[in-house]
PDB file of C-alpha atoms in Angstrom:
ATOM      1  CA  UNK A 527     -20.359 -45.091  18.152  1.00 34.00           C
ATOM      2  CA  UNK A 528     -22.930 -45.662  15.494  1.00 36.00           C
ATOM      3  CA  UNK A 529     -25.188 -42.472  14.694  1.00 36.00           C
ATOM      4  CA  UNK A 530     -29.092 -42.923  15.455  1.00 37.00           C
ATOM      5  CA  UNK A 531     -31.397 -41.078  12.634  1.00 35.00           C
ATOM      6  CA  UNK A 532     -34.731 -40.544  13.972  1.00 36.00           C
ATOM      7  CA  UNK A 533     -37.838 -39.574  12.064  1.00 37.00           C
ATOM      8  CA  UNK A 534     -41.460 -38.189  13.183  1.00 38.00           C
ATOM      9  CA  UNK A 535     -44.407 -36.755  11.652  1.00 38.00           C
ATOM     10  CA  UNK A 536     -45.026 -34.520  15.036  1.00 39.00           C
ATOM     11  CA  UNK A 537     -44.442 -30.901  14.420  1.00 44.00           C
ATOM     12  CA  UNK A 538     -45.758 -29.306  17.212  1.00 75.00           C
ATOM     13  CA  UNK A 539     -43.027 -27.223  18.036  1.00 83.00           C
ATOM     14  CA  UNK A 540     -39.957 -25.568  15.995  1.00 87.00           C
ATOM     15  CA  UNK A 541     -37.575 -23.028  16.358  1.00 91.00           C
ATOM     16  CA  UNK A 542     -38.725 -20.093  14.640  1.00 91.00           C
ATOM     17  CA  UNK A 543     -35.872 -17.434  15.831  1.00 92.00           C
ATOM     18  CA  UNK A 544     -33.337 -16.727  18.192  1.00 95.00           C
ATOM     19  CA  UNK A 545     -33.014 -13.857  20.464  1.00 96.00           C
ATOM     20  CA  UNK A 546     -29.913 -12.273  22.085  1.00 97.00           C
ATOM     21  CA  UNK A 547     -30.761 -10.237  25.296  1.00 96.00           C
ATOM     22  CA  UNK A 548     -28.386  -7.711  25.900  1.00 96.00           C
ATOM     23  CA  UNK A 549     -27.646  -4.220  27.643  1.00 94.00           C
ATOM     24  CA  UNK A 550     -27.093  -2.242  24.556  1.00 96.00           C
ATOM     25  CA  UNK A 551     -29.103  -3.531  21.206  1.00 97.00           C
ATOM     26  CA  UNK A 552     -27.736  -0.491  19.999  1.00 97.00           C
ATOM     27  CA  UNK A 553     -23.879  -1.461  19.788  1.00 97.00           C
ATOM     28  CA  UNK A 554     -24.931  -5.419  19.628  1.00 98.00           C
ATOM     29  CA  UNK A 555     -26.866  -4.313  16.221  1.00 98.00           C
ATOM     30  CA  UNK A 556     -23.706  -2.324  15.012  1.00 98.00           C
ATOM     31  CA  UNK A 557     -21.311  -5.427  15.981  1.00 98.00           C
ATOM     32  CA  UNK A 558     -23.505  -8.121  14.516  1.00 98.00           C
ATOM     33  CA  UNK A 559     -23.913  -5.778  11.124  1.00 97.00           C
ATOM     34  CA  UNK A 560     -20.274  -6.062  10.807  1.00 97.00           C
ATOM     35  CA  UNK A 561     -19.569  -9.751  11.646  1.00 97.00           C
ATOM     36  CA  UNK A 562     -21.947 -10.517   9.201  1.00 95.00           C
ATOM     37  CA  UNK A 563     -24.538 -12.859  11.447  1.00 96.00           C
ATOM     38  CA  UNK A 564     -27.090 -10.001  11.903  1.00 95.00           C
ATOM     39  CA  UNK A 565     -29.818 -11.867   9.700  1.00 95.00           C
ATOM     40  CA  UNK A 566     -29.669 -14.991  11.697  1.00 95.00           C
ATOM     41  CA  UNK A 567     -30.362 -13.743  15.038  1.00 96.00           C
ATOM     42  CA  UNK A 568     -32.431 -10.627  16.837  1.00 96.00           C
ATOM     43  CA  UNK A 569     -31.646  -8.160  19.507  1.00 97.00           C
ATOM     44  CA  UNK A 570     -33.638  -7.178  23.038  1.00 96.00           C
ATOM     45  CA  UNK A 571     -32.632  -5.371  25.524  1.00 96.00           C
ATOM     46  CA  UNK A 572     -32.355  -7.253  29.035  1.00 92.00           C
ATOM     47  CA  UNK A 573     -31.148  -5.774  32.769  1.00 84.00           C
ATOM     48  CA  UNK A 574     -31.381  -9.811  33.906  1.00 87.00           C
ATOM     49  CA  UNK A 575     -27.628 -10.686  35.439  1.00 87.00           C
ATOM     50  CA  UNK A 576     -25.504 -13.707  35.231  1.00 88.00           C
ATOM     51  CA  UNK A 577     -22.144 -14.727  35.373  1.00 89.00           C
ATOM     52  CA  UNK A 578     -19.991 -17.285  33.423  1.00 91.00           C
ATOM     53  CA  UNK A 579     -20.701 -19.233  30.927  1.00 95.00           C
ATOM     54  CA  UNK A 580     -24.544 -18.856  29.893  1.00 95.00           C
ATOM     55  CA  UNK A 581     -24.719 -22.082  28.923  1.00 97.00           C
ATOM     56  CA  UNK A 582     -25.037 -22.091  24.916  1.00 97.00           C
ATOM     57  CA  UNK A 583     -22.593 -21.092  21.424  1.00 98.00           C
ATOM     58  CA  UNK A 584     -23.795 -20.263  18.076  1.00 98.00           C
ATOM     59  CA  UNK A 585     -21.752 -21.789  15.407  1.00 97.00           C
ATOM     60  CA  UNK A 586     -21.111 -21.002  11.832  1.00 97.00           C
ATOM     61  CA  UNK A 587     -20.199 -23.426   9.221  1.00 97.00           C
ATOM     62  CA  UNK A 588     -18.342 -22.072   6.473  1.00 97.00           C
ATOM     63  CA  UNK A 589     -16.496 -23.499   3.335  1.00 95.00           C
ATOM     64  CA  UNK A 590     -12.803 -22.960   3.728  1.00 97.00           C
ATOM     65  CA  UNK A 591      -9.933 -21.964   6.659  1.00 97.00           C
ATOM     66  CA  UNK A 592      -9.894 -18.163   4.549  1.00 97.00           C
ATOM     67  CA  UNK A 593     -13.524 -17.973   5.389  1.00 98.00           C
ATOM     68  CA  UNK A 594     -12.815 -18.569   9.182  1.00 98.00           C
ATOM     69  CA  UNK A 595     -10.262 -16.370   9.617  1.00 97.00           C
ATOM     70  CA  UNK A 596     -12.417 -13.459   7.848  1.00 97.00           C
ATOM     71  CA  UNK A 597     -15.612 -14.043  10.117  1.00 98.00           C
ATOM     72  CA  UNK A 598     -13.035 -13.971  13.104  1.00 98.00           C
ATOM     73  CA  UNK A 599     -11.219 -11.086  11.617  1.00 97.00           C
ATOM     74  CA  UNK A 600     -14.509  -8.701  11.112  1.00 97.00           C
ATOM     75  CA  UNK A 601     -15.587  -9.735  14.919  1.00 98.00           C
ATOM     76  CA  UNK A 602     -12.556  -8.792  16.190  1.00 98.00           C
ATOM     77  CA  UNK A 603     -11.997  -6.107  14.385  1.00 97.00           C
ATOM     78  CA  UNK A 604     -15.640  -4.703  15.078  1.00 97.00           C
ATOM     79  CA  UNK A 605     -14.788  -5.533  19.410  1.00 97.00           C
ATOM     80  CA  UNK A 606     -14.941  -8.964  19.693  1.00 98.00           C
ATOM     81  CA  UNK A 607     -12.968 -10.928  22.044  1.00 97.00           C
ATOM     82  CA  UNK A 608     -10.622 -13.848  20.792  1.00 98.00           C
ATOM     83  CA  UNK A 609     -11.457 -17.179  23.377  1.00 97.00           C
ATOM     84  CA  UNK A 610      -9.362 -20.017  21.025  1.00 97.00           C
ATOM     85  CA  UNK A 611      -7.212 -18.669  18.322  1.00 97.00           C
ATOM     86  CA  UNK A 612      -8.223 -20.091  14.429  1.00 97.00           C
ATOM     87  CA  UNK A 613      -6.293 -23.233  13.748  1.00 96.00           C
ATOM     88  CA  UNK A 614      -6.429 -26.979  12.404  1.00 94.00           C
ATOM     89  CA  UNK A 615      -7.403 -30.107  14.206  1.00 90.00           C
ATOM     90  CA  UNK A 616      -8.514 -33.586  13.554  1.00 89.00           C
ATOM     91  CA  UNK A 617     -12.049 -32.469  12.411  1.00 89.00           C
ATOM     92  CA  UNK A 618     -10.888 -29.407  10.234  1.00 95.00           C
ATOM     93  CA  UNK A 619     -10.209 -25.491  11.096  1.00 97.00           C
ATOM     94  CA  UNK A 620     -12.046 -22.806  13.607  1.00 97.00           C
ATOM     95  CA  UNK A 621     -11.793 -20.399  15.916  1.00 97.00           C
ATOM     96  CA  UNK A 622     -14.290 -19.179  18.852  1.00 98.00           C
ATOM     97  CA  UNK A 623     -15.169 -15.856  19.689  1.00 98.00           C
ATOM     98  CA  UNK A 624     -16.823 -13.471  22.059  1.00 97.00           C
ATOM     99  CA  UNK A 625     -18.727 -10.816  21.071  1.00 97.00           C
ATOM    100  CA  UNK A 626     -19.383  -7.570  23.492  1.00 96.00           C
ATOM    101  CA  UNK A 627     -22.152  -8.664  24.897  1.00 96.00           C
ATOM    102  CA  UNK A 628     -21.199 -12.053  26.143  1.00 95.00           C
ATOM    103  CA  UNK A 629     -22.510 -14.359  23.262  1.00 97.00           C
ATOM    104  CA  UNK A 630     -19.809 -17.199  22.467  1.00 97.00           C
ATOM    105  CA  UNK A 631     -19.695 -17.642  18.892  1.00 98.00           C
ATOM    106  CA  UNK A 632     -17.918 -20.603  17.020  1.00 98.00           C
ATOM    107  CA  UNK A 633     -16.511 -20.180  13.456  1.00 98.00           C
ATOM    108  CA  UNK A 634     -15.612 -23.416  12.029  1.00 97.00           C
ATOM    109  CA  UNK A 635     -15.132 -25.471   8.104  1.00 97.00           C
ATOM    110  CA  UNK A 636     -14.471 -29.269   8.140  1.00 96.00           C
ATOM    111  CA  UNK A 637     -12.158 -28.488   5.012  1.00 95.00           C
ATOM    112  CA  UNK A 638      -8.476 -28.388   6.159  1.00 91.00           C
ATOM    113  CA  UNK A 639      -7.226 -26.443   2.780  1.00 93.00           C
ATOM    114  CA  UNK A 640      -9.167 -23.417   0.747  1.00 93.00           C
ATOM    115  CA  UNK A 641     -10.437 -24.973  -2.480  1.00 90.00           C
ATOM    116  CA  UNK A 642     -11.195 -20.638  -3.435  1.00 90.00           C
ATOM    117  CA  UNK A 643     -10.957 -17.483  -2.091  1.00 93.00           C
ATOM    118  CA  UNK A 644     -12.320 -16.269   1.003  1.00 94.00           C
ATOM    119  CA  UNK A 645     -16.601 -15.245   1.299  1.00 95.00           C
ATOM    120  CA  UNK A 646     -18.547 -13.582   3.449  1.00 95.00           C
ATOM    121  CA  UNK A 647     -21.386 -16.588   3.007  1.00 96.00           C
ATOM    122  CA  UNK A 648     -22.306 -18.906   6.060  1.00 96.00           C
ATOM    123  CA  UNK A 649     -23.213 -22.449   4.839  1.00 95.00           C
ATOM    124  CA  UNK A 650     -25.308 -22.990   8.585  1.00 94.00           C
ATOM    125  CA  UNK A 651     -25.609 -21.720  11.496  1.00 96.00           C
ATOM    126  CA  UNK A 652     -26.441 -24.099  14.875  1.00 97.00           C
ATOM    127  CA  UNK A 653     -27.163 -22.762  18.056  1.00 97.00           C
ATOM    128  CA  UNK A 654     -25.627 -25.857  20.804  1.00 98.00           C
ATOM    129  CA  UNK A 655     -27.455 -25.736  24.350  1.00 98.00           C
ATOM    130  CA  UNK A 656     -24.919 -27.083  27.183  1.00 97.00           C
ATOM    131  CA  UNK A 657     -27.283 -29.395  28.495  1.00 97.00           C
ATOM    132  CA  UNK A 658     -26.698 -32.024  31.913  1.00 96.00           C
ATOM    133  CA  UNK A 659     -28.796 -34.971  30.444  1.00 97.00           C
ATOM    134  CA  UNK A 660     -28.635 -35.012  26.481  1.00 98.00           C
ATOM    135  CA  UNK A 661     -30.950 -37.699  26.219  1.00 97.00           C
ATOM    136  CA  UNK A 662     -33.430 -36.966  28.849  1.00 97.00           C
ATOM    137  CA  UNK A 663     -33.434 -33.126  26.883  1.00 97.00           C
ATOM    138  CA  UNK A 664     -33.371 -34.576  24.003  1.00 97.00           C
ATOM    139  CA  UNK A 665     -37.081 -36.850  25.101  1.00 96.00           C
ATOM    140  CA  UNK A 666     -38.212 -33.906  25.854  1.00 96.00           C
ATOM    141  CA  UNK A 667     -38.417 -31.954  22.726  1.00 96.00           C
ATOM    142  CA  UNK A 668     -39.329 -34.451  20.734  1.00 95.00           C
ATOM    143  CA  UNK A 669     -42.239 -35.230  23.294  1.00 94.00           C
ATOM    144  CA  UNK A 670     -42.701 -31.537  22.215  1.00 92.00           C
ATOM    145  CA  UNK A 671     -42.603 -32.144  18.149  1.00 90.00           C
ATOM    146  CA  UNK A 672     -38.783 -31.540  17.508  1.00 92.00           C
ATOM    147  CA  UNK A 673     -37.675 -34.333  14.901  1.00 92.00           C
ATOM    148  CA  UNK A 674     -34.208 -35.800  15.723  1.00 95.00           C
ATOM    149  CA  UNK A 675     -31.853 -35.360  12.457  1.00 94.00           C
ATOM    150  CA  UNK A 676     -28.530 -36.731  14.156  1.00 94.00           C
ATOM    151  CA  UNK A 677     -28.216 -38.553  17.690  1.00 95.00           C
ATOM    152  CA  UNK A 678     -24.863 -39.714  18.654  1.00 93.00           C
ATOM    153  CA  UNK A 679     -25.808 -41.642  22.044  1.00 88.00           C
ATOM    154  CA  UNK A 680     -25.824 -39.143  25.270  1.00 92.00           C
ATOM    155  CA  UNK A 681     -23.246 -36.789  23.747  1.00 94.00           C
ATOM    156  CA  UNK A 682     -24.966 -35.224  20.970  1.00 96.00           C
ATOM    157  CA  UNK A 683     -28.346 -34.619  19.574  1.00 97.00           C
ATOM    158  CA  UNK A 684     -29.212 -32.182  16.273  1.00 96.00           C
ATOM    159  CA  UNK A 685     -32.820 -31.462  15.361  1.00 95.00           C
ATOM    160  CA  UNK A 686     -34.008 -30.924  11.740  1.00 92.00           C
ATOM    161  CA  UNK A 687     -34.599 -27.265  11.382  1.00 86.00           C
ATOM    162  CA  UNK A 688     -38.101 -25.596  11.110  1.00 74.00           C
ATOM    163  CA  UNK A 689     -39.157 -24.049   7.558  1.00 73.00           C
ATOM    164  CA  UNK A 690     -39.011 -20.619   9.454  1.00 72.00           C
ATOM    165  CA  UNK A 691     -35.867 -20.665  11.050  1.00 79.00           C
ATOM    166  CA  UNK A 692     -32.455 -20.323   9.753  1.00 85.00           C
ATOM    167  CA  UNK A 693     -30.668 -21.437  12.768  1.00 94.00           C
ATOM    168  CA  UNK A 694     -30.170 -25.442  14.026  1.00 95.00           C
ATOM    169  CA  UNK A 695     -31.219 -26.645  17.233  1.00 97.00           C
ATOM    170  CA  UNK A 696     -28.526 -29.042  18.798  1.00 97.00           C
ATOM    171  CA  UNK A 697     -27.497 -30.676  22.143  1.00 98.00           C
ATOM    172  CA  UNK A 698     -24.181 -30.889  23.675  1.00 97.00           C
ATOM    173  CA  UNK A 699     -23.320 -31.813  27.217  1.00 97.00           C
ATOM    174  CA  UNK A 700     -22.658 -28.440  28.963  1.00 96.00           C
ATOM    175  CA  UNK A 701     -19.415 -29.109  30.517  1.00 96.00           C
ATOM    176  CA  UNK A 702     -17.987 -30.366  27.114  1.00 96.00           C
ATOM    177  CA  UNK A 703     -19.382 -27.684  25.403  1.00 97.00           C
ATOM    178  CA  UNK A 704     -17.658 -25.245  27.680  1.00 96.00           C
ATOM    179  CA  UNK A 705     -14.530 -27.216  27.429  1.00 95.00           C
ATOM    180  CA  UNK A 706     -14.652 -26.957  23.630  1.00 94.00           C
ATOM    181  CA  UNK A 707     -15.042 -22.878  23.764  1.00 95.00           C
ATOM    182  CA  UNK A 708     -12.383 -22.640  26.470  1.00 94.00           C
ATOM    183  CA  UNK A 709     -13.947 -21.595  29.116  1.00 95.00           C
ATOM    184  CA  UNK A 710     -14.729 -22.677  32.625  1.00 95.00           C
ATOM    185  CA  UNK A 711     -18.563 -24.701  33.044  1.00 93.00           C
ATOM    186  CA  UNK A 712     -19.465 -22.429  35.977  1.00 92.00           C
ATOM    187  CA  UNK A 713     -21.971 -20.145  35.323  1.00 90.00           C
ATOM    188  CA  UNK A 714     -25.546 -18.495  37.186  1.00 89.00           C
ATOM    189  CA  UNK A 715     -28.197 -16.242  36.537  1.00 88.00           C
ATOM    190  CA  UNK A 716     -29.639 -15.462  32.988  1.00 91.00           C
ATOM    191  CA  UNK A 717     -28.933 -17.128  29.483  1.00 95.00           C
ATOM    192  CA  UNK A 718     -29.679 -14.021  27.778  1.00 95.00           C
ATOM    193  CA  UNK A 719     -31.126 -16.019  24.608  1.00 95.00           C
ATOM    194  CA  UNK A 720     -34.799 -16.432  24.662  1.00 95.00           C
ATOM    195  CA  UNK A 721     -36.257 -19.135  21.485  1.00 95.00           C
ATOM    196  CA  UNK A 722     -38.885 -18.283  19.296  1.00 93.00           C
ATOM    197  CA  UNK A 723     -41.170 -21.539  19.069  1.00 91.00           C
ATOM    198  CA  UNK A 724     -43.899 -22.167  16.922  1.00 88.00           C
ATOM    199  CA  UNK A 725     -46.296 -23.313  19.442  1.00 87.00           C
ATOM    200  CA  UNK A 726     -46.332 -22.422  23.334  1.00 89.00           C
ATOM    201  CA  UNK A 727     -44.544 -20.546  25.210  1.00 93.00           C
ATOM    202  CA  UNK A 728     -42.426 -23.346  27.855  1.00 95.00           C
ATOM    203  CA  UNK A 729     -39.203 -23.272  29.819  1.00 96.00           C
ATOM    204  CA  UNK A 730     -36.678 -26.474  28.989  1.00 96.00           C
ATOM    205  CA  UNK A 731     -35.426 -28.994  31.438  1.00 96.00           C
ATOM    206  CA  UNK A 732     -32.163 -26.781  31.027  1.00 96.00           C
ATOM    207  CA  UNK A 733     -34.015 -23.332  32.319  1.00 95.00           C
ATOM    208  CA  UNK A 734     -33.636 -22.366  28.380  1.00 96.00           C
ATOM    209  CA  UNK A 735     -37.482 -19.738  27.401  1.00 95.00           C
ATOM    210  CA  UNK A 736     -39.127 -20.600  24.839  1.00 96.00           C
ATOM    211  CA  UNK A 737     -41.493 -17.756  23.751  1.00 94.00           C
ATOM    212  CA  UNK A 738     -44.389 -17.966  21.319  1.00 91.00           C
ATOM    213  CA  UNK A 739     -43.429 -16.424  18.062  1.00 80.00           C
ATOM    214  CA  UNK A 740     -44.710 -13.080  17.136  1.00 70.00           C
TER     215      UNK A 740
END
């Protein structure tokens, strides 16, 4: 399938941060401090409820199968729940994760052999909404001022990030999202990640908050 690259002068909305809810921001800080993420993301405390899959994986890119197996190796070591062992495929090396509070995290290099030793550096991190309709989602942020970087047809849109944020917005259909984590699709209640946005404050086609930045 060919790749689409879309371009747009709108910039009405971007992400400006993400936000894990969780029961104790306490512990989540101490976990996140020790994985090594805790500048990308912050912390609230939330009492909402929900069960399953919430719908949505942050993933780190990293240079080299040593780095993967460190980030995987600090979450587990600081409580973090193993959900698909580190190993190769067609695409490269990773592993997925799940920290204490629920968040799904992916670690993953496209390399298949370390070029150097292992670091503690993350070359991007992209936070994937499950989403039913990729396309129809994907219309509606950029009727909102998202610019499309990458579009591969109805399976897969990624957003050029905003100047404030150092996390991607991207699109994945939910139920192969879920497959790829291994985990089962079901899932109700909260998402427990609220988006900081650069404009308004709106609620997605997806029930994912926006909130207006601070």
């Amino acid at each position: 399938m060919d790749m689409a690259t879309t371009t747009s002068t709108a910039a009405h909305t971007s992400l400006a941060s993400v936000t894990l809810e969780v029961a104790d921001p306490e512990a989540a800080r101490r976990f996140y401090g020790a994985f090594g993420v805790d500048t990308y993301i912050r912390l609230r405390a939330s009492e909402a409820h929900s069960t399953g899959f919430r719908g949505f994986t942050l993933a780190l890119t990293v240079s080299g199968p040593a780095t993967v197996d460190g980030f995987v190796a600090a979450a587990v070591d600081a409580g973090a729940a193993v959900l698909k062992p580190a190993t190769k495929s067609l695409w490269g090396y990773g592993g997925v994760v799940q920290a204490p509070d629920g968040t799904i995290w992916k670690i993953a290099t496209s390399a298949k052999k370390d070029t150097g030793p292992a670091t503690r550096e993350i070359d991007e991190v992209v936070l994937l909404l499950g989403v039913e309709d990729v396309k129809a989602t994907k219309q509606f942020y950029v009727g909102r001022g998202l610019t499309v970087a990458k579009s591969f047809g109805g399976k897969y849109t990624e957003f050029a990030p905003g100047q404030s944020s150092p996390v991607k917005l991207a699109l994945y259909k939910r139920r192969a999202l879920a497959k790829d984590l291994s985990v089962p699709a079901d899932g109700t209640g909260s998402h427990h990640i609220v988006l900081g946005s650069t404009a308004d404050t709106f609620t997605d086609p997806d029930g994912f908050t926006w909130e207006a930045a601070a």
